[in-house]
Structure formats: structure tokens, C-alpha cells
Short mmCIF file of N, CA and C in Angstrom, two decimals:
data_model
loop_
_atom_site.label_atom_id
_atom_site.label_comp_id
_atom_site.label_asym_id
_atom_site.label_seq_id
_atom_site.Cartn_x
_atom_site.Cartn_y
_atom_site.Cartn_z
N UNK A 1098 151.61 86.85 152.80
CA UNK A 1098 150.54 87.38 151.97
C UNK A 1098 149.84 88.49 152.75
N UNK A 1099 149.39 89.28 152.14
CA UNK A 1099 149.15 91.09 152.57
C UNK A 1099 147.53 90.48 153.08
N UNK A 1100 147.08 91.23 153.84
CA UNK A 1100 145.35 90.69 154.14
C UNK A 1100 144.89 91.78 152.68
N UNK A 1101 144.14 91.06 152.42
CA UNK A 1101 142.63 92.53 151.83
C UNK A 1101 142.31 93.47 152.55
N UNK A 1102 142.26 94.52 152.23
CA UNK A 1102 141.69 95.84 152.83
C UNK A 1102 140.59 96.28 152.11
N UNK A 1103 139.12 96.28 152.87
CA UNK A 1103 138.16 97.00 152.40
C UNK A 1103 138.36 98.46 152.43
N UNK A 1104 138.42 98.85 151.34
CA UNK A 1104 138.22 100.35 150.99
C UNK A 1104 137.57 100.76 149.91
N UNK A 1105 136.66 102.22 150.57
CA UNK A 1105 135.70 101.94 149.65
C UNK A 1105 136.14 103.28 148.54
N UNK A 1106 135.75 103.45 147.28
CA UNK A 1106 135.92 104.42 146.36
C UNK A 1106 135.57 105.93 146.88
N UNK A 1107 134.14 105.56 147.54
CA UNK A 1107 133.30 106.60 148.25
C UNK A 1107 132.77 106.57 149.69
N UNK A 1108 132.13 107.20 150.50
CA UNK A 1108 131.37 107.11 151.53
C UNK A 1108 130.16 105.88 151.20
N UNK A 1109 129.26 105.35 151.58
CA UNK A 1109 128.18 104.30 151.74
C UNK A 1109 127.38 105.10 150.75
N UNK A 1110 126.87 105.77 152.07
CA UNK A 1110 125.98 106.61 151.05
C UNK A 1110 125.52 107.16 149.73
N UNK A 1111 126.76 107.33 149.62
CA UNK A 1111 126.95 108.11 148.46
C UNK A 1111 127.27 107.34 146.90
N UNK A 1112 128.16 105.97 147.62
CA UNK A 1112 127.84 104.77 146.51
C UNK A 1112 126.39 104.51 146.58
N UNK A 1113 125.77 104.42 147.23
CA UNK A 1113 124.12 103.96 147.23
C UNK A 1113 123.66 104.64 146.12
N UNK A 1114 123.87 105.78 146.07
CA UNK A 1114 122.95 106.84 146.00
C UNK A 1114 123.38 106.93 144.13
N UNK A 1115 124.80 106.73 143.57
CA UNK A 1115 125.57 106.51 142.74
C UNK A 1115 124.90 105.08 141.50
N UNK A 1116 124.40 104.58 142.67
CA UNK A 1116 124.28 102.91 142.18
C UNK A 1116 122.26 103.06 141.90
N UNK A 1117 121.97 103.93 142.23
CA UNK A 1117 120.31 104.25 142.24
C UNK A 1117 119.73 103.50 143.22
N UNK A 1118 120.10 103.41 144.21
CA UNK A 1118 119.24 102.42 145.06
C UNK A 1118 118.68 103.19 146.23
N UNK A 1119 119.35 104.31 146.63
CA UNK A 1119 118.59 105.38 147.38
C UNK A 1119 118.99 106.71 146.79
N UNK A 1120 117.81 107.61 147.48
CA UNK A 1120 117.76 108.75 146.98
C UNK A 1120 118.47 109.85 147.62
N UNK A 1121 118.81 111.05 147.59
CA UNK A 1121 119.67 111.30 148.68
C UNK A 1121 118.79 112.13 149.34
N UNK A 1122 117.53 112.13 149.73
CA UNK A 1122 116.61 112.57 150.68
C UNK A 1122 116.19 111.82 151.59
N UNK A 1123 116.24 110.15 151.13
CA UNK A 1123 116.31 108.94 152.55
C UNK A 1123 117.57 108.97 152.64
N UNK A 1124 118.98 109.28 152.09
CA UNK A 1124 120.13 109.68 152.54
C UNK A 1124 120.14 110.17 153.58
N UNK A 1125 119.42 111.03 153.45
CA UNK A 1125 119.56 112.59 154.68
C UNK A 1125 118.52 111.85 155.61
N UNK A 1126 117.56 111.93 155.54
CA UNK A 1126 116.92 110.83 156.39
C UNK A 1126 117.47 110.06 157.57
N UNK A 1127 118.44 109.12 156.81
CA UNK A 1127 118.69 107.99 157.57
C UNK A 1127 120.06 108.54 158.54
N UNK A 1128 120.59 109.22 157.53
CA UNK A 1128 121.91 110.37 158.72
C UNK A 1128 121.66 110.83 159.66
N UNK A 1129 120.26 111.74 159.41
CA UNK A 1129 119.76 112.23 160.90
C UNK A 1129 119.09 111.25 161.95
N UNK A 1130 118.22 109.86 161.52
CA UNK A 1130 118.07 109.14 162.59
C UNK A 1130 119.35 108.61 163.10
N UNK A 1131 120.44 108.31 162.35
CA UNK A 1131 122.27 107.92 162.54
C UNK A 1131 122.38 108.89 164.00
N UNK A 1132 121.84 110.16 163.82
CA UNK A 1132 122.61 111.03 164.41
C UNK A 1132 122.03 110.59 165.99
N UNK A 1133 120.65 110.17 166.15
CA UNK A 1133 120.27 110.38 167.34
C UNK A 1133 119.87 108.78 167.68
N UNK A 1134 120.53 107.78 167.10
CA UNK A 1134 120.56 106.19 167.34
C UNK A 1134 121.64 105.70 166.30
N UNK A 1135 123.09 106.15 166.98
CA UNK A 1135 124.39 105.54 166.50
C UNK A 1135 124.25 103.80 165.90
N UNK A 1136 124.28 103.97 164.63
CA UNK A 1136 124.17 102.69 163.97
C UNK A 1136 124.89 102.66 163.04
N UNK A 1137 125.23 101.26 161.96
CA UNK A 1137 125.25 101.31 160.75
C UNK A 1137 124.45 101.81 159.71
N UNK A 1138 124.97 102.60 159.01
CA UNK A 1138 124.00 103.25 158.12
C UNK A 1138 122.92 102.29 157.12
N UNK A 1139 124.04 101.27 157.11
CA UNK A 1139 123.68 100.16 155.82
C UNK A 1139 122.15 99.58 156.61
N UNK A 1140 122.15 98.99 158.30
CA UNK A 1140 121.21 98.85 158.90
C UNK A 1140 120.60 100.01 159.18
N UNK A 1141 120.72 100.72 159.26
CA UNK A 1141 119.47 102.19 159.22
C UNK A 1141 118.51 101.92 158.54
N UNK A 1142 118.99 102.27 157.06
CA UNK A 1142 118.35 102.38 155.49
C UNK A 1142 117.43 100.70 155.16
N UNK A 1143 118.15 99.53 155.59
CA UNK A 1143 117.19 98.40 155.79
C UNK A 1143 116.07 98.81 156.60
N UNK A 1144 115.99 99.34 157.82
CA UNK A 1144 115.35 99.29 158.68
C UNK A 1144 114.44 100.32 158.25
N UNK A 1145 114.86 101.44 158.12
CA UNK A 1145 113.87 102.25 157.45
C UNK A 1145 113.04 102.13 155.90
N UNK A 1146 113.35 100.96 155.32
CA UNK A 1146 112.97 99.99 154.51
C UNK A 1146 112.85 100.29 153.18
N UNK A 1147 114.55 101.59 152.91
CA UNK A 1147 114.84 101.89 152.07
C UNK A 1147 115.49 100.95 151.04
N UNK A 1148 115.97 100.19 151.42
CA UNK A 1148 116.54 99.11 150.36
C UNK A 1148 116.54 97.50 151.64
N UNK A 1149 116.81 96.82 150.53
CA UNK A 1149 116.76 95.64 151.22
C UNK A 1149 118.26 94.61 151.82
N UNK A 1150 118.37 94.10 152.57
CA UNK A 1150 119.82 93.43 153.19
C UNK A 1150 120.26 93.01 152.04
N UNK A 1151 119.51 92.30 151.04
CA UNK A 1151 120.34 91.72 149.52
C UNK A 1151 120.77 92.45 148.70
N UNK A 1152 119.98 93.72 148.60
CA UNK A 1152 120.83 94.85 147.77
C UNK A 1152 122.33 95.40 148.39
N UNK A 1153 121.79 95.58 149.24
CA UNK A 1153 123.26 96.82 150.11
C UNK A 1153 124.35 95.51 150.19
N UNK A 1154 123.87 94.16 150.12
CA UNK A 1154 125.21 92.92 150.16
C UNK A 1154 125.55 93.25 149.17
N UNK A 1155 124.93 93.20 147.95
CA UNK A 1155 124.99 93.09 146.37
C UNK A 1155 126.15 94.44 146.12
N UNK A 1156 125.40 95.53 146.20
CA UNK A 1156 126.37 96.70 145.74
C UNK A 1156 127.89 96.68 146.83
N UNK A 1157 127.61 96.57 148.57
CA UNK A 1157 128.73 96.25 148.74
C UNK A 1157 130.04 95.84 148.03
N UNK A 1158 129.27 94.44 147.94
CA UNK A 1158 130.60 93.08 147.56
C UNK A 1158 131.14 93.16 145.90
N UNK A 1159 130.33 94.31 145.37
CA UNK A 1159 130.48 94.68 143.82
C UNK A 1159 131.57 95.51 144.16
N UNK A 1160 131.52 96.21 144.93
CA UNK A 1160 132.16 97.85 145.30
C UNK A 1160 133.60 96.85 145.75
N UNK A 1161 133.60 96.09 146.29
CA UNK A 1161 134.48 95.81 146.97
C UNK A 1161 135.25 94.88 146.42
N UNK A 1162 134.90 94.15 144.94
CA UNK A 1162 135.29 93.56 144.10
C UNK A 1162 134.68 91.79 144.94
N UNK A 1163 134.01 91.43 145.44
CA UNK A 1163 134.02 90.37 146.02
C UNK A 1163 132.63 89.20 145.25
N UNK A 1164 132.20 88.39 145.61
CA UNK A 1164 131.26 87.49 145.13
C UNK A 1164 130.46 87.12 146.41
N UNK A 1165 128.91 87.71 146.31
CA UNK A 1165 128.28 86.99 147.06
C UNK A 1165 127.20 86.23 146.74
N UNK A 1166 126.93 85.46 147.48
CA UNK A 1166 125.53 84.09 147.74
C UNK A 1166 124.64 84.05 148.95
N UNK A 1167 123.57 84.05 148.13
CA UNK A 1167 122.34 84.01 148.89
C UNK A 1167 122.15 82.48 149.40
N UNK A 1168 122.09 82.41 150.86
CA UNK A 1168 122.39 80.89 151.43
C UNK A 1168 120.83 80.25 151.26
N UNK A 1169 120.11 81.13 151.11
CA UNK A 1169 118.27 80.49 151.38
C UNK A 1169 118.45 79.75 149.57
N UNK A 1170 119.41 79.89 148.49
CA UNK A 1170 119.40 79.14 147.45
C UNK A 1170 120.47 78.37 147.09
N UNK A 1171 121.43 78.60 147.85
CA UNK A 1171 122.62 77.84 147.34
C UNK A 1171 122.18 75.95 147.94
N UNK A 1172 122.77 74.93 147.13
CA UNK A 1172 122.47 73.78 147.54
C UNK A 1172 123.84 73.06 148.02
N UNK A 1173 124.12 72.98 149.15
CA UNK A 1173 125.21 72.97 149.90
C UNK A 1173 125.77 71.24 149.22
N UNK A 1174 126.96 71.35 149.04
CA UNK A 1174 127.86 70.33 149.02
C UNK A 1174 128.10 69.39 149.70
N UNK A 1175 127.29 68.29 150.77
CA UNK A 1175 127.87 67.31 151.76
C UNK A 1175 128.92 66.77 151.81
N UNK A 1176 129.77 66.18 150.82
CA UNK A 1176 131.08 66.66 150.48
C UNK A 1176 132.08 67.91 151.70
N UNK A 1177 131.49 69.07 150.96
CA UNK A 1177 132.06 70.20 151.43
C UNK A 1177 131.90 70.35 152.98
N UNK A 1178 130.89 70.02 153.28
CA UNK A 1178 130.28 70.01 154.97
C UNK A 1178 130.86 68.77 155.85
N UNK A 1179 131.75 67.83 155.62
CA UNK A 1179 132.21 67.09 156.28
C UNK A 1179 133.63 67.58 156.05
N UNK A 1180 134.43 68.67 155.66
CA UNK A 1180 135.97 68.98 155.90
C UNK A 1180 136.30 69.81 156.73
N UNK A 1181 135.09 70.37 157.55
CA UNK A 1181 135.03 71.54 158.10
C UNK A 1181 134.47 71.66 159.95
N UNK A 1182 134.91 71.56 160.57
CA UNK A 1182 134.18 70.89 161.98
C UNK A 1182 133.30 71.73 161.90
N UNK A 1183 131.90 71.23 162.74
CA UNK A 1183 130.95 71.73 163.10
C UNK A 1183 131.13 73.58 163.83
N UNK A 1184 131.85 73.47 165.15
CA UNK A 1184 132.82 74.38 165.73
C UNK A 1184 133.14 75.33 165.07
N UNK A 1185 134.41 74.68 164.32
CA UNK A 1185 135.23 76.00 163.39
C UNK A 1185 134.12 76.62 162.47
N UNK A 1186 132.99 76.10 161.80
CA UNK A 1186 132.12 76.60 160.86
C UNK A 1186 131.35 77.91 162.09
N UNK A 1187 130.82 77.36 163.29
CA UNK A 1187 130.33 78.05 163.91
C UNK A 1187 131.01 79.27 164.35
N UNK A 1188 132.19 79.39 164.71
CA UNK A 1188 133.09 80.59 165.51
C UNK A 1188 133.67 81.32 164.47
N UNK A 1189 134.02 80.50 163.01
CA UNK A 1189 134.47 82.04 162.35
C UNK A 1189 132.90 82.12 160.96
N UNK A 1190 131.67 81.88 161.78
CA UNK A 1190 131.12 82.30 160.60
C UNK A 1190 131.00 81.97 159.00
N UNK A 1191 131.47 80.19 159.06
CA UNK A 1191 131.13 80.18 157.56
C UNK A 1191 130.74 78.82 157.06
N UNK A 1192 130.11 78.76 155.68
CA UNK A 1192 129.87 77.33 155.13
C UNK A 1192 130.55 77.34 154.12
N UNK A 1193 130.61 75.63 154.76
CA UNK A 1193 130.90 74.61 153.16
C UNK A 1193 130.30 74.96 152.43
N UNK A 1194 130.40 75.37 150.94
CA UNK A 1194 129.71 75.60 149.87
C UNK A 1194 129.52 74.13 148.75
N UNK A 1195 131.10 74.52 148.45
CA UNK A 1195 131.29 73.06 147.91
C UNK A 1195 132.98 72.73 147.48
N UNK A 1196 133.38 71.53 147.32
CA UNK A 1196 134.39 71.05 147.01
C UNK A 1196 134.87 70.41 145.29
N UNK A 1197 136.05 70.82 145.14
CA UNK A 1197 136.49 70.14 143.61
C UNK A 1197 137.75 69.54 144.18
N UNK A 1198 137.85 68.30 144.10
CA UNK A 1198 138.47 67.42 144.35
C UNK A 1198 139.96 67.13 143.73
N UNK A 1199 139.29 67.19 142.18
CA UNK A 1199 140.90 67.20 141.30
C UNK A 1199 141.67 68.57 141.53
N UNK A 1200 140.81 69.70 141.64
CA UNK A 1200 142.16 70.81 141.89
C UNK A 1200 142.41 71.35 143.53
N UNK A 1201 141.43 70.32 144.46
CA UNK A 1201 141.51 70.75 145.52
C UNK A 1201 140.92 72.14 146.31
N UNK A 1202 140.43 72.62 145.33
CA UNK A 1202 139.63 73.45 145.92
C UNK A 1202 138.20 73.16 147.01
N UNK A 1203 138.35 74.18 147.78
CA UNK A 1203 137.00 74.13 148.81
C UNK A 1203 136.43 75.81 148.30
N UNK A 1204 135.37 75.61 148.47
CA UNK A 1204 134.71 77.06 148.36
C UNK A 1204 133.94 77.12 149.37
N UNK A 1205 133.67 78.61 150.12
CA UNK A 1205 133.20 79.17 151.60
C UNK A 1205 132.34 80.17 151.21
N UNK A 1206 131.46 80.44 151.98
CA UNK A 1206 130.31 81.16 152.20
C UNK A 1206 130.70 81.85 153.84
N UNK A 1207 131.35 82.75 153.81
CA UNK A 1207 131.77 83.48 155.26
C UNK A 1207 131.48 84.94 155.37
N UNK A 1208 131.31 85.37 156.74
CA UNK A 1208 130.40 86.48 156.67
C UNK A 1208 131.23 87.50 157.01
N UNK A 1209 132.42 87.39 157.48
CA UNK A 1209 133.45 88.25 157.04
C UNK A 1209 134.73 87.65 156.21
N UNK A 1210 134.96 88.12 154.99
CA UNK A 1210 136.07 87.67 154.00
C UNK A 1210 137.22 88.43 154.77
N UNK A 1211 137.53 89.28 154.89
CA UNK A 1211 138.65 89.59 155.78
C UNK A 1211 139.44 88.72 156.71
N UNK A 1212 138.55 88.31 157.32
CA UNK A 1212 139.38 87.28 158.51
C UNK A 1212 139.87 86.00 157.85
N UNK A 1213 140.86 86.81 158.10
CA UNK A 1213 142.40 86.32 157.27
C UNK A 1213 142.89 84.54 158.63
N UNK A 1214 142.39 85.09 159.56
CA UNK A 1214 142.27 83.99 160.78
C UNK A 1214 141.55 82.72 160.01
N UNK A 1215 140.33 82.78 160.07
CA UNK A 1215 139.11 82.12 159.47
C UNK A 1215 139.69 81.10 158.51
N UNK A 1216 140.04 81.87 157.25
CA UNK A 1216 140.34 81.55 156.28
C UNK A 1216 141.86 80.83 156.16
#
């Protein structure tokens, strides 16, 4: 099985900017502080408190065709949290969400979907 490849349609930015969530004058903004404190742009624009970590997840994981969850509401599965060692949850980054039993499914909350390892 092929891994997923994030690729995006557009530059960050420019989906942002596409999606209305920044303007392209904190665009330019946040490029030029980019320029003189090498960062993620996505953390720039948080930091400069142009949009918020839940948006830029949100349009991300849209862009990228993916599903995300906010962990401060999800109500975790105990079930799901005993198939998973403590360890392995810790080193690749993810939770039990929850479990369905008759079709065997587990569902994960992981902070990189890529790692094809992890998963």
C-alpha cells in the first residue's frame, strides 16, 4: 500500500488567504517576519494572532482531504485506551479515540497521519 502524500493544491498562504481567514497584508506580514525568524508560516500567523491553531488545523486537514478532532472535546473510549500501550501512544503521538467491536475497527487521534510506521 502507497503511503499518502500531503500535497497541497496551493502554497499555505495563499490557501489561507483563498479560504478568508487571512488577508494578504498579514500574508506579507508574516513572510517578512518568516524572513528574519525561519519558522512555520502556519506558527508565524498563530503567533502573530492572525488566525487561531484550530483554524489553520481545520482548513489544513480540509485541504488535505483528512478529518480532524479537537481532543479538549472528544470523550475518549476506555475501551479504546486499553489496546494501545501507554509507550506506543506516547512515541508515535496518538489516542485511542474509540473502538467498534463487531467490525473491528479502532479509531486514532494522531498528530501526524502520515506515519505510515505509527499506524
Amino acid at each position: 500500500m502507497a503511503a499518502p502524500q500531503q500535497q497541497f493544491q496551493q502554497p499555505i498562504g495563499q490557501l489561507l488567504i483563498a479560504k478568508g481567514v487571512i488577508s494578504e497584508d498579514q500574508l506579507r506580514i508574516a513572510t517578512q517576519e518568516q524572513s528574519k525568524s525561519p519558522q512555520p508560516l502556519g506558527r508565524l500567523l498563530v503567533r502573530l494572532g492572525f488566525l487561531s491553531e484550530a483554524t489553520i488545523r481545520d482548513v489544513l486537514s480540509e485541504n488535505l482531504g483528512q478529518e480532524t478532532v479537537d481532543l479538549a472535546t472528544v470523550i475518549v473510549d476506555s475501551a479504546a485506551v486499553t489496546l494501545i500501550p501507554k509507550e506506543v501512544a506516547r512515541r508515535y503521538q496518538l489516542v485511542p479515540i474509540s473502538v467498534d467491536t463487531a467490525s473491528k475497527n479502532l479509531t486514532l487521534a494522531i498528530s501526524d497521519p502520515d506515519n505510515i510506521i505509527a499506524l
